[in-house]
Amino acid sequence: DALVRICSGHFEPSSHGGVVTSSRRTSSQCWCRHGCTTDTIVKAVERRIVNLTGVPSSSHFEPLQILKYLPGQYYRKHHDQQTGPFTPQGRRVLTFFIYLSSPEGGETRFTDLDLTVPAIKGSALLWPSVTDADPDIDEPYTHHEGLEPRGSSTKYAANLLIHNFDYRTPYRRGCSLVFARRRRRANKGMGTELLELKYS
C-alpha cells in the first residue's frame, strides 16, 4: 500500500520499447526516482531483493517501477531483455515482480511455458532474462504477458529490472543508455536510428 501511495498522482501511460500509448501495453506506470529513492520503505524493499538475489548492490537496479492496470488494461507478450551488451550497465539479467493487490484476473502468463501465475497481494516472482551459461544470450522461455484485471478491480504491481553491471552510476552521470539499433526507411534512402532510453 505504501508503494502505491508514493506514486499517487504520478502515474503516466506505460511505454513499450520506448513507444508511449502502444497498443501492446495499455497500463500506467510510475518510476520511483528523485525523493522516492530515499524513502525508507523503498530502501528496505531493495535491501531484501539484494539479499534474495545475491546481486552485489542495489546500484545494479533500475528505479522501482510501480504499475497500475485498470479493468481491461494489459501488456501483451514481451521480453524484458532490451539492452545491448555494449551499454555501461550491461544487459537486464533478472526481473523481480511484486504484486501489490489481489484483483480479479490480472495474472502473469509465461507464454513459452504455458504457465499462468495468479496476482496475489504480497507475493513475488523472480525470473531470468538471460541464460545462465551466457548472459549475452536472451533466455528463450521467459516471454510473458500481463493479463487484464476483470470486473471493477484494479491491479497494482512493482517491477524491478536488474542489470549485469552498475546501472545507477552511469545514469546519474548522464551516460547514454542505448539499448537497441533499428533500421528505418527515410524517403528514398535507408538510415540507422539509435534508440536512447533511460527507462523502457
PDB file of C-alpha atoms in Angstrom:
ATOM      1  CA  ASP A   1       0.000   0.000   0.000  1.00  0.00           C
ATOM      2  CA  ALA A   2       2.864   2.372   0.797  1.00  0.00           C
ATOM      3  CA  LEU A   3       4.407   1.927  -2.660  1.00  0.00           C
ATOM      4  CA  VAL A   4       1.085   2.737  -4.315  1.00  0.00           C
ATOM      5  CA  ARG A   5       0.676   5.832  -2.116  1.00  0.00           C
ATOM      6  CA  ILE A   6       4.157   7.048  -3.056  1.00  0.00           C
ATOM      7  CA  CYS A   7       3.088   7.108  -6.715  1.00  0.00           C
ATOM      8  CA  SER A   8      -0.362   8.576  -6.150  1.00  0.00           C
ATOM      9  CA  GLY A   9      -0.844  11.363  -8.681  1.00  0.00           C
ATOM     10  CA  HIS A  10       2.314  10.419 -10.617  1.00  0.00           C
ATOM     11  CA  PHE A  11       1.097   7.631 -12.904  1.00  0.00           C
ATOM     12  CA  GLU A  12       1.554   8.137 -16.641  1.00  0.00           C
ATOM     13  CA  PRO A  13       0.930   5.907 -19.686  1.00  0.00           C
ATOM     14  CA  SER A  14       3.304   2.940 -19.820  1.00  0.00           C
ATOM     15  CA  SER A  15       5.786   2.618 -22.671  1.00  0.00           C
ATOM     16  CA  HIS A  16       6.777  -0.404 -24.736  1.00  0.00           C
ATOM     17  CA  GLY A  17      10.199  -0.288 -26.378  1.00  0.00           C
ATOM     18  CA  GLY A  18      10.250   3.485 -25.928  1.00  0.00           C
ATOM     19  CA  VAL A  19       6.831   3.965 -27.522  1.00  0.00           C
ATOM     20  CA  VAL A  20       4.155   5.511 -25.296  1.00  0.00           C
ATOM     21  CA  THR A  21       0.495   4.592 -25.884  1.00  0.00           C
ATOM     22  CA  SER A  22       1.454   1.386 -27.672  1.00  0.00           C
ATOM     23  CA  SER A  23      -1.441  -0.960 -28.394  1.00  0.00           C
ATOM     24  CA  ARG A  24       0.696  -3.728 -26.866  1.00  0.00           C
ATOM     25  CA  ARG A  25       0.747  -2.048 -23.451  1.00  0.00           C
ATOM     26  CA  THR A  26      -2.186  -0.057 -22.076  1.00  0.00           C
ATOM     27  CA  SER A  27      -1.342   0.168 -18.363  1.00  0.00           C
ATOM     28  CA  SER A  28       0.059   3.138 -16.413  1.00  0.00           C
ATOM     29  CA  GLN A  29       3.442   3.370 -14.683  1.00  0.00           C
ATOM     30  CA  CYS A  30       5.283   5.463 -12.128  1.00  0.00           C
ATOM     31  CA  TRP A  31       9.075   5.399 -11.923  1.00  0.00           C
ATOM     32  CA  CYS A  32      10.366   5.702  -8.362  1.00  0.00           C
ATOM     33  CA  ARG A  33      13.012   8.412  -8.701  1.00  0.00           C
ATOM     34  CA  HIS A  34      14.219  11.577  -7.025  1.00  0.00           C
ATOM     35  CA  GLY A  35      12.804  11.679  -3.453  1.00  0.00           C
ATOM     36  CA  CYS A  36      11.206   8.269  -3.801  1.00  0.00           C
ATOM     37  CA  THR A  37      14.609   6.578  -3.949  1.00  0.00           C
ATOM     38  CA  THR A  38      15.389   7.686  -0.385  1.00  0.00           C
ATOM     39  CA  ASP A  39      12.065   6.538   1.066  1.00  0.00           C
ATOM     40  CA  THR A  40      12.670   4.114   3.947  1.00  0.00           C
ATOM     41  CA  ILE A  41      10.183   1.540   2.627  1.00  0.00           C
ATOM     42  CA  VAL A  42      11.665   1.614  -0.878  1.00  0.00           C
ATOM     43  CA  LYS A  43      15.177   1.194   0.530  1.00  0.00           C
ATOM     44  CA  ALA A  44      14.002  -1.721   2.716  1.00  0.00           C
ATOM     45  CA  VAL A  45      12.393  -3.436  -0.303  1.00  0.00           C
ATOM     46  CA  GLU A  46      15.601  -3.008  -2.317  1.00  0.00           C
ATOM     47  CA  ARG A  47      17.724  -4.436   0.526  1.00  0.00           C
ATOM     48  CA  ARG A  48      15.530  -7.530   0.670  1.00  0.00           C
ATOM     49  CA  ILE A  49      15.813  -8.025  -3.077  1.00  0.00           C
ATOM     50  CA  VAL A  50      19.615  -7.678  -2.864  1.00  0.00           C
ATOM     51  CA  ASN A  51      19.628 -10.384  -0.182  1.00  0.00           C
ATOM     52  CA  LEU A  52      17.320 -12.693  -2.141  1.00  0.00           C
ATOM     53  CA  THR A  53      19.082 -12.390  -5.491  1.00  0.00           C
ATOM     54  CA  GLY A  54      22.710 -12.126  -4.375  1.00  0.00           C
ATOM     55  CA  VAL A  55      23.240  -9.062  -6.572  1.00  0.00           C
ATOM     56  CA  PRO A  56      26.300  -7.093  -5.348  1.00  0.00           C
ATOM     57  CA  SER A  57      24.247  -3.963  -4.557  1.00  0.00           C
ATOM     58  CA  SER A  58      21.125  -2.026  -5.469  1.00  0.00           C
ATOM     59  CA  SER A  59      23.242   0.022  -7.903  1.00  0.00           C
ATOM     60  CA  HIS A  60      22.504  -2.774 -10.405  1.00  0.00           C
ATOM     61  CA  PHE A  61      18.773  -1.927 -10.194  1.00  0.00           C
ATOM     62  CA  GLU A  62      16.776   0.340 -12.434  1.00  0.00           C
ATOM     63  CA  PRO A  63      14.445   2.544 -10.366  1.00  0.00           C
ATOM     64  CA  LEU A  64      11.467   0.693  -8.955  1.00  0.00           C
ATOM     65  CA  GLN A  65       8.560   0.842 -11.388  1.00  0.00           C
ATOM     66  CA  ILE A  66       5.031   0.865  -9.942  1.00  0.00           C
ATOM     67  CA  LEU A  67       2.380  -0.407 -12.359  1.00  0.00           C
ATOM     68  CA  LYS A  68      -1.342   0.241 -12.471  1.00  0.00           C
ATOM     69  CA  TYR A  69      -3.784  -1.790 -14.580  1.00  0.00           C
ATOM     70  CA  LEU A  70      -7.401  -0.632 -14.714  1.00  0.00           C
ATOM     71  CA  PRO A  71     -10.059  -3.187 -15.743  1.00  0.00           C
ATOM     72  CA  GLY A  72      -9.399  -4.296 -19.315  1.00  0.00           C
ATOM     73  CA  GLN A  73      -5.810  -2.989 -19.452  1.00  0.00           C
ATOM     74  CA  TYR A  74      -2.965  -5.357 -20.343  1.00  0.00           C
ATOM     75  CA  TYR A  75       0.629  -5.834 -21.504  1.00  0.00           C
ATOM     76  CA  ARG A  76       0.871  -8.228 -24.440  1.00  0.00           C
ATOM     77  CA  LYS A  77       3.605 -10.835 -24.888  1.00  0.00           C
ATOM     78  CA  HIS A  78       7.077  -9.330 -24.497  1.00  0.00           C
ATOM     79  CA  HIS A  79      10.586  -9.983 -23.178  1.00  0.00           C
ATOM     80  CA  ASP A  80      12.253  -7.808 -20.549  1.00  0.00           C
ATOM     81  CA  GLN A  81      15.772  -8.023 -22.012  1.00  0.00           C
ATOM     82  CA  GLN A  82      16.046  -4.996 -24.281  1.00  0.00           C
ATOM     83  CA  THR A  83      19.547  -3.757 -23.508  1.00  0.00           C
ATOM     84  CA  GLY A  84      22.655  -4.297 -25.611  1.00  0.00           C
ATOM     85  CA  PRO A  85      25.827  -5.800 -24.077  1.00  0.00           C
ATOM     86  CA  PHE A  86      27.766  -2.715 -25.231  1.00  0.00           C
ATOM     87  CA  THR A  87      25.956  -0.440 -22.750  1.00  0.00           C
ATOM     88  CA  PRO A  88      27.615   0.646 -19.450  1.00  0.00           C
ATOM     89  CA  GLN A  89      25.038  -1.180 -17.337  1.00  0.00           C
ATOM     90  CA  GLY A  90      25.116  -4.381 -19.371  1.00  0.00           C
ATOM     91  CA  ARG A  91      22.031  -6.441 -20.061  1.00  0.00           C
ATOM     92  CA  ARG A  92      18.914  -6.900 -17.988  1.00  0.00           C
ATOM     93  CA  VAL A  93      19.573 -10.213 -16.287  1.00  0.00           C
ATOM     94  CA  LEU A  94      16.700 -10.598 -13.799  1.00  0.00           C
ATOM     95  CA  THR A  95      13.208  -9.284 -13.169  1.00  0.00           C
ATOM     96  CA  PHE A  96      11.753  -9.109  -9.650  1.00  0.00           C
ATOM     97  CA  PHE A  97       7.987  -8.578  -9.799  1.00  0.00           C
ATOM     98  CA  ILE A  98       5.830  -7.873  -6.728  1.00  0.00           C
ATOM     99  CA  TYR A  99       2.039  -7.998  -6.629  1.00  0.00           C
ATOM    100  CA  LEU A 100       0.618  -5.075  -4.657  1.00  0.00           C
ATOM    101  CA  SER A 101      -3.056  -6.049  -4.965  1.00  0.00           C
ATOM    102  CA  SER A 102      -5.246  -9.106  -5.483  1.00  0.00           C
ATOM    103  CA  PRO A 103      -7.504  -8.241  -8.415  1.00  0.00           C
ATOM    104  CA  GLU A 104      -9.919 -10.496 -10.194  1.00  0.00           C
ATOM    105  CA  GLY A 105      -7.768 -11.639 -13.110  1.00  0.00           C
ATOM    106  CA  GLY A 106      -4.554  -9.698 -13.719  1.00  0.00           C
ATOM    107  CA  GLU A 107      -2.374 -12.810 -13.847  1.00  0.00           C
ATOM    108  CA  THR A 108       1.120 -13.023 -15.326  1.00  0.00           C
ATOM    109  CA  ARG A 109       1.279 -15.559 -18.137  1.00  0.00           C
ATOM    110  CA  PHE A 110       4.563 -17.064 -19.330  1.00  0.00           C
ATOM    111  CA  THR A 111       3.664 -17.901 -22.899  1.00  0.00           C
ATOM    112  CA  ASP A 112       6.617 -20.218 -23.669  1.00  0.00           C
ATOM    113  CA  LEU A 113       5.909 -22.321 -20.594  1.00  0.00           C
ATOM    114  CA  ASP A 114       2.104 -22.254 -20.729  1.00  0.00           C
ATOM    115  CA  LEU A 115       2.265 -21.103 -17.105  1.00  0.00           C
ATOM    116  CA  THR A 116      -0.138 -18.580 -15.554  1.00  0.00           C
ATOM    117  CA  VAL A 117       0.632 -17.102 -12.139  1.00  0.00           C
ATOM    118  CA  PRO A 118      -2.250 -15.528 -10.173  1.00  0.00           C
ATOM    119  CA  ALA A 119      -1.942 -11.973  -8.878  1.00  0.00           C
ATOM    120  CA  ILE A 120      -1.940 -12.285  -5.085  1.00  0.00           C
ATOM    121  CA  LYS A 121      -1.038  -9.286  -2.944  1.00  0.00           C
ATOM    122  CA  GLY A 122       2.292  -9.747  -1.149  1.00  0.00           C
ATOM    123  CA  SER A 123       3.593 -12.474  -3.458  1.00  0.00           C
ATOM    124  CA  ALA A 124       6.523 -12.007  -5.840  1.00  0.00           C
ATOM    125  CA  LEU A 125       8.039 -13.550  -8.955  1.00  0.00           C
ATOM    126  CA  LEU A 126      11.690 -13.741  -9.975  1.00  0.00           C
ATOM    127  CA  TRP A 127      12.715 -14.769 -13.477  1.00  0.00           C
ATOM    128  CA  PRO A 128      15.833 -14.573 -15.677  1.00  0.00           C
ATOM    129  CA  SER A 129      16.070 -12.553 -18.863  1.00  0.00           C
ATOM    130  CA  VAL A 130      19.364 -14.128 -19.995  1.00  0.00           C
ATOM    131  CA  THR A 131      20.752 -17.636 -19.893  1.00  0.00           C
ATOM    132  CA  ASP A 132      22.909 -18.754 -17.005  1.00  0.00           C
ATOM    133  CA  ALA A 133      25.552 -20.173 -19.339  1.00  0.00           C
ATOM    134  CA  ASP A 134      25.939 -16.972 -21.361  1.00  0.00           C
ATOM    135  CA  PRO A 135      24.441 -13.636 -20.208  1.00  0.00           C
ATOM    136  CA  ASP A 136      24.775 -12.310 -23.757  1.00  0.00           C
ATOM    137  CA  ILE A 137      22.049 -14.740 -24.855  1.00  0.00           C
ATOM    138  CA  ASP A 138      18.392 -13.980 -24.085  1.00  0.00           C
ATOM    139  CA  GLU A 139      16.564 -16.583 -22.023  1.00  0.00           C
ATOM    140  CA  PRO A 140      14.187 -18.140 -24.597  1.00  0.00           C
ATOM    141  CA  TYR A 141      11.486 -19.250 -22.130  1.00  0.00           C
ATOM    142  CA  THR A 142      10.576 -16.067 -20.256  1.00  0.00           C
ATOM    143  CA  HIS A 143       8.393 -14.197 -22.719  1.00  0.00           C
ATOM    144  CA  HIS A 144       5.373 -13.168 -20.692  1.00  0.00           C
ATOM    145  CA  GLU A 145       2.271 -11.005 -20.650  1.00  0.00           C
ATOM    146  CA  GLY A 146       0.286  -9.115 -18.037  1.00  0.00           C
ATOM    147  CA  LEU A 147      -3.363 -10.147 -18.294  1.00  0.00           C
ATOM    148  CA  GLU A 148      -6.132  -7.636 -17.727  1.00  0.00           C
ATOM    149  CA  PRO A 149      -7.980  -7.374 -14.417  1.00  0.00           C
ATOM    150  CA  ARG A 150     -11.671  -8.128 -14.692  1.00  0.00           C
ATOM    151  CA  GLY A 151     -14.785  -6.698 -13.147  1.00  0.00           C
ATOM    152  CA  SER A 152     -14.164  -3.467 -11.238  1.00  0.00           C
ATOM    153  CA  SER A 153     -10.797  -4.413  -9.737  1.00  0.00           C
ATOM    154  CA  THR A 154      -7.501  -2.582 -10.284  1.00  0.00           C
ATOM    155  CA  LYS A 155      -4.159  -4.359 -10.436  1.00  0.00           C
ATOM    156  CA  TYR A 156      -1.108  -2.780  -8.792  1.00  0.00           C
ATOM    157  CA  ALA A 157       2.373  -4.246  -9.013  1.00  0.00           C
ATOM    158  CA  ALA A 158       6.024  -3.272  -8.641  1.00  0.00           C
ATOM    159  CA  ASN A 159       8.650  -4.170 -11.208  1.00  0.00           C
ATOM    160  CA  LEU A 160      12.402  -4.131 -10.561  1.00  0.00           C
ATOM    161  CA  LEU A 161      14.739  -4.719 -13.517  1.00  0.00           C
ATOM    162  CA  ILE A 162      18.237  -5.872 -12.570  1.00  0.00           C
ATOM    163  CA  HIS A 163      21.342  -5.384 -14.729  1.00  0.00           C
ATOM    164  CA  ASN A 164      24.595  -7.274 -15.039  1.00  0.00           C
ATOM    165  CA  PHE A 165      26.587  -4.180 -14.012  1.00  0.00           C
ATOM    166  CA  ASP A 166      26.072  -0.900 -12.172  1.00  0.00           C
ATOM    167  CA  TYR A 167      23.082   0.909 -13.684  1.00  0.00           C
ATOM    168  CA  ARG A 168      22.608   3.886 -11.378  1.00  0.00           C
ATOM    169  CA  THR A 169      26.076   5.443 -11.556  1.00  0.00           C
ATOM    170  CA  PRO A 170      26.145   5.868 -15.361  1.00  0.00           C
ATOM    171  CA  TYR A 171      22.538   7.088 -15.239  1.00  0.00           C
ATOM    172  CA  ARG A 172      23.357   9.739 -12.626  1.00  0.00           C
ATOM    173  CA  ARG A 173      26.340  10.852 -14.727  1.00  0.00           C
ATOM    174  CA  GLY A 174      24.120  11.327 -17.764  1.00  0.00           C
ATOM    175  CA  CYS A 175      25.507   8.471 -19.843  1.00  0.00           C
ATOM    176  CA  SER A 176      23.517   7.481 -22.899  1.00  0.00           C
ATOM    177  CA  LEU A 177      21.873   4.136 -22.164  1.00  0.00           C
ATOM    178  CA  VAL A 178      21.360   2.957 -25.733  1.00  0.00           C
ATOM    179  CA  PHE A 179      19.500  -0.322 -25.843  1.00  0.00           C
ATOM    180  CA  ALA A 180      18.850  -1.122 -29.495  1.00  0.00           C
ATOM    181  CA  ARG A 181      19.612  -0.320 -33.111  1.00  0.00           C
ATOM    182  CA  ARG A 182      16.753  -0.213 -35.566  1.00  0.00           C
ATOM    183  CA  ARG A 183      16.786   0.091 -39.341  1.00  0.00           C
ATOM    184  CA  ARG A 184      14.386   2.652 -40.751  1.00  0.00           C
ATOM    185  CA  ARG A 185      13.385   3.796 -44.220  1.00  0.00           C
ATOM    186  CA  ALA A 186      13.564   7.568 -44.733  1.00  0.00           C
ATOM    187  CA  ASN A 187      12.067   8.811 -48.007  1.00  0.00           C
ATOM    188  CA  LYS A 188      14.107   7.074 -50.737  1.00  0.00           C
ATOM    189  CA  GLY A 189      17.098   6.068 -48.645  1.00  0.00           C
ATOM    190  CA  MET A 190      17.898   3.882 -45.669  1.00  0.00           C
ATOM    191  CA  GLY A 191      19.154   5.143 -42.355  1.00  0.00           C
ATOM    192  CA  THR A 192      20.161   3.806 -38.972  1.00  0.00           C
ATOM    193  CA  GLU A 193      18.361   5.102 -35.919  1.00  0.00           C
ATOM    194  CA  LEU A 194      19.741   4.818 -32.395  1.00  0.00           C
ATOM    195  CA  LEU A 195      17.106   4.483 -29.714  1.00  0.00           C
ATOM    196  CA  GLU A 196      18.197   6.092 -26.454  1.00  0.00           C
ATOM    197  CA  LEU A 197      16.195   5.333 -23.345  1.00  0.00           C
ATOM    198  CA  LYS A 198      16.831   5.783 -19.662  1.00  0.00           C
ATOM    199  CA  TYR A 199      13.686   3.825 -18.860  1.00  0.00           C
ATOM    200  CA  SER A 200      11.783   1.366 -21.010  1.00  0.00           C
TER     201      SER A 200
END
